Amino acid sequence: MVLSDRDKRILNDLISNPSITSMALEEKHVLTRRQLGYSFTKINEWLKINSLPAIERTRKGQFVIDQAIFSKLNSSYEGAVSSAIFTEEQRVQLIILMLLSSEEELSLNHFTIELEVSKNTILNDMKQAQVFLDDYDLAIRYSRKHGYLIEGNEFQIRKLLIHITHQVLQMSNGKNRLEDLSGIQNDLLDEFKRRIEKVENKLNLKFTDEKLVTMPYILILMLRRIQKGYEINSFSIRYEELSDTKEYQATEEILYDFNEITVTERLFITLHLLTTNVYWSEYINEEAIPNLVPAINDMLRQFEKSACIYLQERNQLLDKLLQHLQPAYYRIKYHLTDTINFQGSLSKEFKELHHLVKRSIGPLAELIGDDIPESETTYITMLIGGWMNRQGESIEEKIKAVVVCPQGVSVSKLMFNELKELFPEFVFLDSLSVREFLDYKLDYDIVFSPTQLETEKKLFISKVFLGQDERYRLRKQVMLAIHGYIPNDINVDHVVDIIKKHSAIKNEKALIEDLEQYFNRDDDSAVVRQNATQREIDLDELIVPDNITLRDSIGSWEEAIRISAEPLIKKGKILPEYVHAMIHHSLDDPYIVIGSNIAIPHAAPEDGVKEVGMTLLRLKEGVQYGPDYTINLIFVIAAEDKKQHIHALMQLMNLAGSEEDTNKIINASSIEEVHEIIKYYSSDRS
């Protein structure tokens, strides 16, 4: 009998991890208890046919495996029994390894003999191997003269070689399989291990154990291809970026007795060293990749804000992330990212953390100039999550909220940001359309929406834009519903009495002062306080005629922001650095687009705002913003705080909702004509 692929995978799991439980197998392979039982019966029947003892299962779902099974299936001798438990996926990987590493021409017989399956099975596996190679833009070709070969760009073939070597080494008895199929001899392997140790000494670091095992095989197979004439001719590596590195100099420890290794090949091997993870380094060179440390720091700041936590000893965490992200920088930039397979099901909290990390990863992606692959964000999440566990932090107990708005992406994001400011202690997971909300997978506690929704969670109806009184009422309503009290209505004396029951107080007076200062602080993270005396500013009071500029066209988006902001600089309401901050933030913030041709660039008050102000730049022909937008109306917003401009912004949103009036502004012939339209919207029309 022949085991199915599912049965083979389960048997391989049992051999490689005997302590695995029935429940873990069910979760990993998405099986019911009955399905696992059926596979277990088939496995024991197969073991009996091959003269091996059955695997027993205890009442607690654990397994008892006879040593004879390990001896037979994990021995260096690969007979019919061990080959019979290859899954299709494993056969595909081994076929690709043979195509990449063989020193002789390969025929169909080579594959059938090595894998001990029929020709029809191999032909089917070849088709699956081609599907795998499609992702690398490579092809399997056959000719009578040269047999089976992989053809295509050599850079892509090297990427494939690195990946497949890693995958085969993860198999049960993978080292022996790799050495047998590739013909790598032990003495050559030992020699390259010594050379890699010299590289470690030269660079004052230690590669991870996994990389230390993999690197000799990869280097031997790469050099074998070079010697056979398969060389990388050109690829998008910047010579200046790699040639000055210590890793480039360290390649001499590997290549000293290899003649005629081209500069391009030496650069590729340098890149392989740079992309290899280390677990220890004598030094961390912050200058090796300019601006990497600020990018990591910005990423952590965004994560802290999204997760509503404060990371303790963050400099140590930053160093830990830097150690991982230095090699990851090169992996991502040159598309050499390893595929990391995480076993088992991920916890609910990890999924939420991962979601928040992905939302915070922007500064790193901007620095590298490419999207961050899932495997890298997952590993970053593990590092940050482990750090949080160490300091006792968790988002599990925090209130998690989503914002559901049917009025389009831009309006939804504005509502999302407003509510984040109003409830800084909540973790806001996403702003969603109604359709997205119906299929949302992450767990949440409360929903904010301007419309009624069907949900079992707490739903709070909120307008898109809230006045000061409305903000106060909404916060009070939410806090009473969730906690049964409003956080600033806390009796400090009562809190002190509770503390006395459980601990000794050294200085009660100082404790009371600190608690009162904390509970009654009047900043952005405290409860919103009602302020009836602050007058709301209308749109036409901010966008006065002096703040309106009419142009037919502008050369670039950056120039458009500078010209639009000039009136505020001349009046001393903003500093020049505020303009730079607006340009920087707009590079990765498409949510400043609030209509088909309207944008509201802005930055934080601390970036250089002296006094509240708004301007308008009208462009008849429009200016390109990113790949998707042509902008005709640019409203620069400068606010002293996070509330002062809200009333005028609400009026601006009403204007943005009228295609007729925005078109009138775009085609206006005078500033006075534009200001009349703005005056029309400078009263409550919502």
mmCIF file of C-alpha atoms in Angstrom, residues 542-666:
data_model
loop_
_atom_site.group_PDB
_atom_site.id
_atom_site.type_symbol
_atom_site.label_atom_id
_atom_site.label_comp_id
_atom_site.label_asym_id
_atom_site.label_seq_id
_atom_site.Cartn_x
_atom_site.Cartn_y
_atom_site.Cartn_z
ATOM 1 C CA LEU A 542 -8.877 80.907 8.132
ATOM 2 C CA ILE A 543 -8.881 80.969 4.324
ATOM 3 C CA VAL A 544 -8.955 84.749 3.835
ATOM 4 C CA PRO A 545 -8.283 86.208 0.350
ATOM 5 C CA ASP A 546 -4.580 86.697 1.204
ATOM 6 C CA ASN A 547 -4.302 82.930 1.756
ATOM 7 C CA ILE A 548 -5.667 81.982 -1.685
ATOM 8 C CA THR A 549 -3.282 81.426 -4.622
ATOM 9 C CA LEU A 550 -4.479 80.837 -8.182
ATOM 10 C CA ARG A 551 -2.198 79.069 -10.667
ATOM 11 C CA ASP A 552 -2.823 77.230 -13.904
ATOM 12 C CA SER A 553 -0.153 74.550 -13.359
ATOM 13 C CA ILE A 554 2.780 73.511 -11.122
ATOM 14 C CA GLY A 555 5.787 71.329 -11.942
ATOM 15 C CA SER A 556 5.664 68.963 -8.953
ATOM 16 C CA TRP A 557 3.730 67.972 -5.858
ATOM 17 C CA GLU A 558 6.522 69.237 -3.558
ATOM 18 C CA GLU A 559 6.532 72.640 -5.283
ATOM 19 C CA ALA A 560 2.735 72.815 -4.949
ATOM 20 C CA ILE A 561 2.944 72.383 -1.158
ATOM 21 C CA ARG A 562 5.661 75.045 -0.888
ATOM 22 C CA ILE A 563 3.694 77.595 -2.918
ATOM 23 C CA SER A 564 0.465 76.848 -1.057
ATOM 24 C CA ALA A 565 2.196 77.334 2.305
ATOM 25 C CA GLU A 566 3.923 80.646 1.407
ATOM 26 C CA PRO A 567 1.182 82.923 2.840
ATOM 27 C CA LEU A 568 1.433 81.211 6.249
ATOM 28 C CA ILE A 569 5.240 81.545 6.275
ATOM 29 C CA LYS A 570 5.052 85.240 5.361
ATOM 30 C CA LYS A 571 2.577 85.861 8.209
ATOM 31 C CA GLY A 572 4.771 83.911 10.671
ATOM 32 C CA LYS A 573 2.086 81.319 11.358
ATOM 33 C CA ILE A 574 4.356 78.388 10.430
ATOM 34 C CA LEU A 575 8.111 77.804 10.258
ATOM 35 C CA PRO A 576 9.863 76.543 7.082
ATOM 36 C CA GLU A 577 10.425 73.157 8.727
ATOM 37 C CA TYR A 578 6.639 72.655 8.827
ATOM 38 C CA VAL A 579 6.655 72.670 5.008
ATOM 39 C CA HIS A 580 9.379 70.001 4.974
ATOM 40 C CA ALA A 581 7.338 67.913 7.440
ATOM 41 C CA MET A 582 4.212 68.170 5.242
ATOM 42 C CA ILE A 583 6.152 67.011 2.193
ATOM 43 C CA HIS A 584 7.697 64.123 4.147
ATOM 44 C CA HIS A 585 4.386 62.936 5.636
ATOM 45 C CA SER A 586 2.556 63.193 2.310
ATOM 46 C CA LEU A 587 4.962 60.694 0.705
ATOM 47 C CA ASP A 588 3.265 57.772 2.457
ATOM 48 C CA ASP A 589 -0.132 59.206 3.403
ATOM 49 C CA PRO A 590 -2.654 59.006 0.525
ATOM 50 C CA TYR A 591 -5.419 59.698 3.068
ATOM 51 C CA ILE A 592 -4.762 63.430 2.725
ATOM 52 C CA VAL A 593 -6.808 63.099 -0.493
ATOM 53 C CA ILE A 594 -10.381 63.910 0.563
ATOM 54 C CA GLY A 595 -11.975 64.053 -2.877
ATOM 55 C CA SER A 596 -11.238 63.066 -6.441
ATOM 56 C CA ASN A 597 -9.043 66.156 -6.892
ATOM 57 C CA ILE A 598 -8.691 67.694 -3.400
ATOM 58 C CA ALA A 599 -5.873 67.195 -0.849
ATOM 59 C CA ILE A 600 -5.231 68.536 2.646
ATOM 60 C CA PRO A 601 -1.474 68.225 3.385
ATOM 61 C CA HIS A 602 -0.623 68.824 7.045
ATOM 62 C CA ALA A 603 1.809 67.830 9.806
ATOM 63 C CA ALA A 604 1.860 67.766 13.618
ATOM 64 C CA PRO A 605 1.675 71.024 15.608
ATOM 65 C CA GLU A 606 5.159 70.385 17.017
ATOM 66 C CA ASP A 607 6.601 70.318 13.486
ATOM 67 C CA GLY A 608 6.567 74.121 13.327
ATOM 68 C CA VAL A 609 3.114 75.677 13.874
ATOM 69 C CA LYS A 610 3.031 79.078 15.561
ATOM 70 C CA GLU A 611 -0.624 79.959 14.963
ATOM 71 C CA VAL A 612 -3.624 78.237 13.399
ATOM 72 C CA GLY A 613 -4.051 78.847 9.681
ATOM 73 C CA MET A 614 -5.245 77.454 6.335
ATOM 74 C CA THR A 615 -4.429 78.241 2.706
ATOM 75 C CA LEU A 616 -5.753 77.242 -0.720
ATOM 76 C CA LEU A 617 -3.761 76.701 -3.908
ATOM 77 C CA ARG A 618 -5.971 76.344 -7.024
ATOM 78 C CA LEU A 619 -4.432 74.567 -10.052
ATOM 79 C CA LYS A 620 -6.491 74.505 -13.251
ATOM 80 C CA GLU A 621 -4.480 71.678 -14.822
ATOM 81 C CA GLY A 622 -3.768 69.820 -11.588
ATOM 82 C CA VAL A 623 -0.578 68.275 -10.246
ATOM 83 C CA GLN A 624 0.240 64.553 -10.042
ATOM 84 C CA TYR A 625 0.246 63.107 -6.513
ATOM 85 C CA GLY A 626 1.446 59.513 -6.486
ATOM 86 C CA PRO A 627 0.340 57.161 -9.261
ATOM 87 C CA ASP A 628 -3.404 57.482 -8.643
ATOM 88 C CA TYR A 629 -4.317 61.152 -8.110
ATOM 89 C CA THR A 630 -4.342 64.449 -9.995
ATOM 90 C CA ILE A 631 -4.902 67.276 -7.494
ATOM 91 C CA ASN A 632 -6.451 70.644 -8.399
ATOM 92 C CA LEU A 633 -7.195 72.065 -4.931
ATOM 93 C CA ILE A 634 -4.558 71.952 -2.176
ATOM 94 C CA PHE A 635 -5.668 73.093 1.285
ATOM 95 C CA VAL A 636 -2.676 73.411 3.631
ATOM 96 C CA ILE A 637 -3.736 73.065 7.269
ATOM 97 C CA ALA A 638 -1.686 74.272 10.234
ATOM 98 C CA ALA A 639 -3.199 73.748 13.694
ATOM 99 C CA GLU A 640 -1.797 74.699 17.090
ATOM 100 C CA ASP A 641 -3.538 71.731 18.693
ATOM 101 C CA LYS A 642 -5.616 68.748 17.618
ATOM 102 C CA LYS A 643 -9.015 70.409 18.074
ATOM 103 C CA GLN A 644 -8.823 74.044 17.005
ATOM 104 C CA HIS A 645 -9.248 73.487 13.266
ATOM 105 C CA ILE A 646 -11.947 70.800 13.431
ATOM 106 C CA HIS A 647 -14.941 73.103 12.891
ATOM 107 C CA ALA A 648 -13.387 74.640 9.758
ATOM 108 C CA LEU A 649 -12.353 71.173 8.554
ATOM 109 C CA MET A 650 -15.972 70.003 8.823
ATOM 110 C CA GLN A 651 -17.026 72.919 6.641
ATOM 111 C CA LEU A 652 -14.239 72.102 4.171
ATOM 112 C CA MET A 653 -15.470 68.492 3.984
ATOM 113 C CA ASN A 654 -18.947 69.754 3.086
ATOM 114 C CA LEU A 655 -17.383 71.814 0.301
ATOM 115 C CA ALA A 656 -15.363 68.793 -0.881
ATOM 116 C CA GLY A 657 -18.629 66.846 -1.152
ATOM 117 C CA SER A 658 -20.007 69.220 -3.787
ATOM 118 C CA GLU A 659 -18.582 68.476 -7.249
ATOM 119 C CA GLU A 660 -20.403 71.519 -8.647
ATOM 120 C CA ASP A 661 -18.785 74.015 -6.253
ATOM 121 C CA THR A 662 -15.307 72.471 -6.377
ATOM 122 C CA ASN A 663 -15.462 72.741 -10.177
ATOM 123 C CA LYS A 664 -16.460 76.400 -9.813
ATOM 124 C CA ILE A 665 -13.312 76.997 -7.728
ATOM 125 C CA ILE A 666 -11.111 75.121 -10.236
#
